[in-house]
Coordinates of C-alpha atoms in Angstrom, one line a residue:
X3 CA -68.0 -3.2 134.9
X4 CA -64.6 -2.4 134.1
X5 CA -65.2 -2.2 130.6
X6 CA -68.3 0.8 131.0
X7 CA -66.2 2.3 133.8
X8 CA -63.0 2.5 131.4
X9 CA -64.9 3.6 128.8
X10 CA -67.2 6.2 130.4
X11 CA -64.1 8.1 132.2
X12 CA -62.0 8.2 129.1
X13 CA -65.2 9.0 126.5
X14 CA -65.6 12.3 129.0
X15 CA -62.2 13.2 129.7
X16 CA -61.3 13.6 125.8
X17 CA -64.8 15.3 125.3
X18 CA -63.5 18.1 127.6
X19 CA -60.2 18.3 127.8
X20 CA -59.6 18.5 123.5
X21 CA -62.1 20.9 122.8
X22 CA -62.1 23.5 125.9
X23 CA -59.7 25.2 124.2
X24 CA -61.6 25.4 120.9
X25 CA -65.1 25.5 122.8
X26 CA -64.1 28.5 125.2
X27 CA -63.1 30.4 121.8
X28 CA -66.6 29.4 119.6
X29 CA -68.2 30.6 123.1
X30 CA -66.8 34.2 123.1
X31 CA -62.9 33.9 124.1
X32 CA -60.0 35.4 122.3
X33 CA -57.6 32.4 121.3
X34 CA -54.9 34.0 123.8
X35 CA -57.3 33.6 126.8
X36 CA -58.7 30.6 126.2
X37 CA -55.1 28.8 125.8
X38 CA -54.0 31.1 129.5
X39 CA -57.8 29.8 131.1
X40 CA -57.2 25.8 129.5
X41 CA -53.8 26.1 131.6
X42 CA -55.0 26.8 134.8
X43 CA -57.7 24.3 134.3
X44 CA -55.1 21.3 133.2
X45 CA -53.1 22.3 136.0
X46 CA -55.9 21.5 138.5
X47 CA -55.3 17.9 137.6
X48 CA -52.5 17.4 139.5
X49 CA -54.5 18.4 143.2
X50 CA -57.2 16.1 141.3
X51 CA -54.8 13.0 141.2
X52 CA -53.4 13.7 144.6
X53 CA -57.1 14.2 146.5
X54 CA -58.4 10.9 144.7
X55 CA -55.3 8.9 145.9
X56 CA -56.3 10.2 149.4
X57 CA -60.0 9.1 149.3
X58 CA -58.8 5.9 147.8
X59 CA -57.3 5.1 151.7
X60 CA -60.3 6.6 153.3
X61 CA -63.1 5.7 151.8
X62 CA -62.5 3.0 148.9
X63 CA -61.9 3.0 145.1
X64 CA -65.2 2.5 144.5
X65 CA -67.0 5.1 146.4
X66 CA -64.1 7.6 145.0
X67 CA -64.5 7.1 141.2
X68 CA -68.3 7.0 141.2
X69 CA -68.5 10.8 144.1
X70 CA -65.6 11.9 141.5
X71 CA -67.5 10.5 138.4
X72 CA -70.7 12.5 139.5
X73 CA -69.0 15.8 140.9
X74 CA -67.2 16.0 137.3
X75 CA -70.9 16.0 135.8
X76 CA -71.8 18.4 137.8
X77 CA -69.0 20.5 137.3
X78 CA -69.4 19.8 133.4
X79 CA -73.0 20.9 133.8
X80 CA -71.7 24.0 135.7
X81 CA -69.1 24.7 132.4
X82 CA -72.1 24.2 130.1
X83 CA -73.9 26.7 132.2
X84 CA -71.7 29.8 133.2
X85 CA -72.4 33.4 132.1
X86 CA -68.8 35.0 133.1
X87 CA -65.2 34.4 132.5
X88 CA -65.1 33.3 136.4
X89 CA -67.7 31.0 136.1
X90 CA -66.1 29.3 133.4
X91 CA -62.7 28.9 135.1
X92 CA -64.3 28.1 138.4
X93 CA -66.4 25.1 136.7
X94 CA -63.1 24.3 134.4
X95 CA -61.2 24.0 137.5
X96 CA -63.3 21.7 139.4
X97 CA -64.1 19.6 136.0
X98 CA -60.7 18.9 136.0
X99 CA -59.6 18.0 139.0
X100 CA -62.5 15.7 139.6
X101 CA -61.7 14.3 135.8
X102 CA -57.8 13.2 136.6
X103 CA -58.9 12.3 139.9
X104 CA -61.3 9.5 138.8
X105 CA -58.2 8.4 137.2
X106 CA -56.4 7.7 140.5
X107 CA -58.9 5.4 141.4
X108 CA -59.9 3.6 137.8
X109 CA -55.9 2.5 137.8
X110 CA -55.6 1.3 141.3
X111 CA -59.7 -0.1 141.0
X112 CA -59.1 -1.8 138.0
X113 CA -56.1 -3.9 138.9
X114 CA -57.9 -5.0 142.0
X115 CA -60.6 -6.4 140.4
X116 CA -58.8 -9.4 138.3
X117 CA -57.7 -12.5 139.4
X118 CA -53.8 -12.7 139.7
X119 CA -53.7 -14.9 136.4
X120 CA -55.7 -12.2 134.4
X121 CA -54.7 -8.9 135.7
X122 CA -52.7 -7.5 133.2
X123 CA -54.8 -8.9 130.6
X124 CA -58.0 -7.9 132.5
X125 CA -56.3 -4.1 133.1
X126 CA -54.8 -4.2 129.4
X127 CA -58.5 -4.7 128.0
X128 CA -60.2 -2.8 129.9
X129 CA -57.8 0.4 129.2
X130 CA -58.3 -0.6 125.5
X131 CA -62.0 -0.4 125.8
X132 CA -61.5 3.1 127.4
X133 CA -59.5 3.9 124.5
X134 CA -62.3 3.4 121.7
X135 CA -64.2 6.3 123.8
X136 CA -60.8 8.5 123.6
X137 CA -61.6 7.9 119.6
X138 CA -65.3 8.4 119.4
X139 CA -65.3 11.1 121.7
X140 CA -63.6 14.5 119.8
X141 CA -65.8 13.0 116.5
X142 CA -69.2 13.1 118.2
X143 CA -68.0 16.3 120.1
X144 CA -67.2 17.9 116.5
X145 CA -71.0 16.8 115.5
X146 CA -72.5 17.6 118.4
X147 CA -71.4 21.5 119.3
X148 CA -72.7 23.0 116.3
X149 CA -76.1 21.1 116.8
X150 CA -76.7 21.2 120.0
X151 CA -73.7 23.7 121.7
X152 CA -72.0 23.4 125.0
X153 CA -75.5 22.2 126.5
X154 CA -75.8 19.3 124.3
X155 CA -71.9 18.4 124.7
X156 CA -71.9 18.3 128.1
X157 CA -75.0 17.0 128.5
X158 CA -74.0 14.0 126.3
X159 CA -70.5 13.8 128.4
X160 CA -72.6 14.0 132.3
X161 CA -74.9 11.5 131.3
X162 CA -72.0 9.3 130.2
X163 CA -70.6 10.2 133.3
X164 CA -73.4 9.3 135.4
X165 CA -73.9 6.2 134.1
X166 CA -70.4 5.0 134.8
X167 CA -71.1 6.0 138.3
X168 CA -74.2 3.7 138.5
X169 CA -72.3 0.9 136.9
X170 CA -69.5 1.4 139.3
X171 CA -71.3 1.5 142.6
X172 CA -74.1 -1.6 141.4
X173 CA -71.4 -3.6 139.7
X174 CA -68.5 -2.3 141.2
X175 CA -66.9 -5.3 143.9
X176 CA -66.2 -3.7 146.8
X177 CA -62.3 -3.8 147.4
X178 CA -61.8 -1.6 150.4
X179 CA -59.5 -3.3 153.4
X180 CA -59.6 -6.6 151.6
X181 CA -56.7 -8.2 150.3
X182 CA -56.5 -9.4 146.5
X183 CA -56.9 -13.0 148.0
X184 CA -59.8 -12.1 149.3
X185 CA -61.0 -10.3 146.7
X186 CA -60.3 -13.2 143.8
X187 CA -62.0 -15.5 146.2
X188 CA -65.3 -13.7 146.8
X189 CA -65.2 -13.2 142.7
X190 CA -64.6 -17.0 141.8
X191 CA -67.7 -18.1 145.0

């Protein structure tokens, strides 16, 4: 679960957030605007981190990465979809902060989930899975964009999104008010 989770967060987030630049030009933006609108957007991380870490107290890891996970889709789908400048910053925004923000949780999540003995080994592995999907990512975005356009690129990015959701929530182990004690226990009965 950590693996697909890891890897589905980390495929999507370099799908976005190394092309918008490049993809808000190829779609109409001067290189000046696109750089001043990829600004704003990046800086709606920081809200994104800080709301996740919120929900990660009130309503569990696992519940915030996989709403996060699925509002990021939509707001991809929403980038893939807007007709005006606004439109695109609005989406960009919300993309982003929900993006970083499933990043609060994977951290925190992931650490939870391992046996004392393996955490670090268990975190380590599953970061370095996410990490082959930092790699593949800007190569399939490269193929996909002139093929296919924003549509197919974010298509391909939501549906990898989604699907880390799903995994989440029907794999997930549910962590919320339970110590790690508890937690390792229920995972070795």
């Amino acid at each position: 679960m950590t693996w697909i989770m890891w890897l589905a967060i980390t495929f999507s987030y370099y799908s976005f957030f190394v092309w918008i630049p490049g993809l808000l030009v190829q779609n109409g933006m001067s290189i000046t605007k696109s750089f001043a609108y990829s600004i704003a957007i990046y800086c709606a991380q920081i809200p994104g981190y800080f709301s996740a870490a919120y929900f990660n107290e009130r309503i569990g890891r696992q519940a915030t990465i996989a709403t996060y996970m699925v509002l990021g889709g939509i707001s991809a789908l929403g980038l893939a979809f807007a007709q005006s400048d606004q439109q695109i910053m609005a989406a960009g925004i919300f993309l982003s902060l929900f993006m970083n923000g499933t990043y609060a949780g994977v951290y925190a999540y992931t650490a939870e989930v391992f046996p004392t003995p393996v955490r670090t080994t268990g975190a380590g592995l599953a970061s370095a899975i996410g990490r082959i999907g930092a790699i593949v990512s800007p190569i399939l975005v490269g193929y996909l964009y002139p093929n296919f356009g924003f549509g197919g690129v974010f298509g391909v990015t939501t549906t990898v999104l989604l699907l880390g959701a799903v995994t989440v929530v029907l794999m997930g182990v549910p962590t919320r008010g339970r110590s790690l004690e508890e937690i390792a226990a229920g995972e070795v009965a």
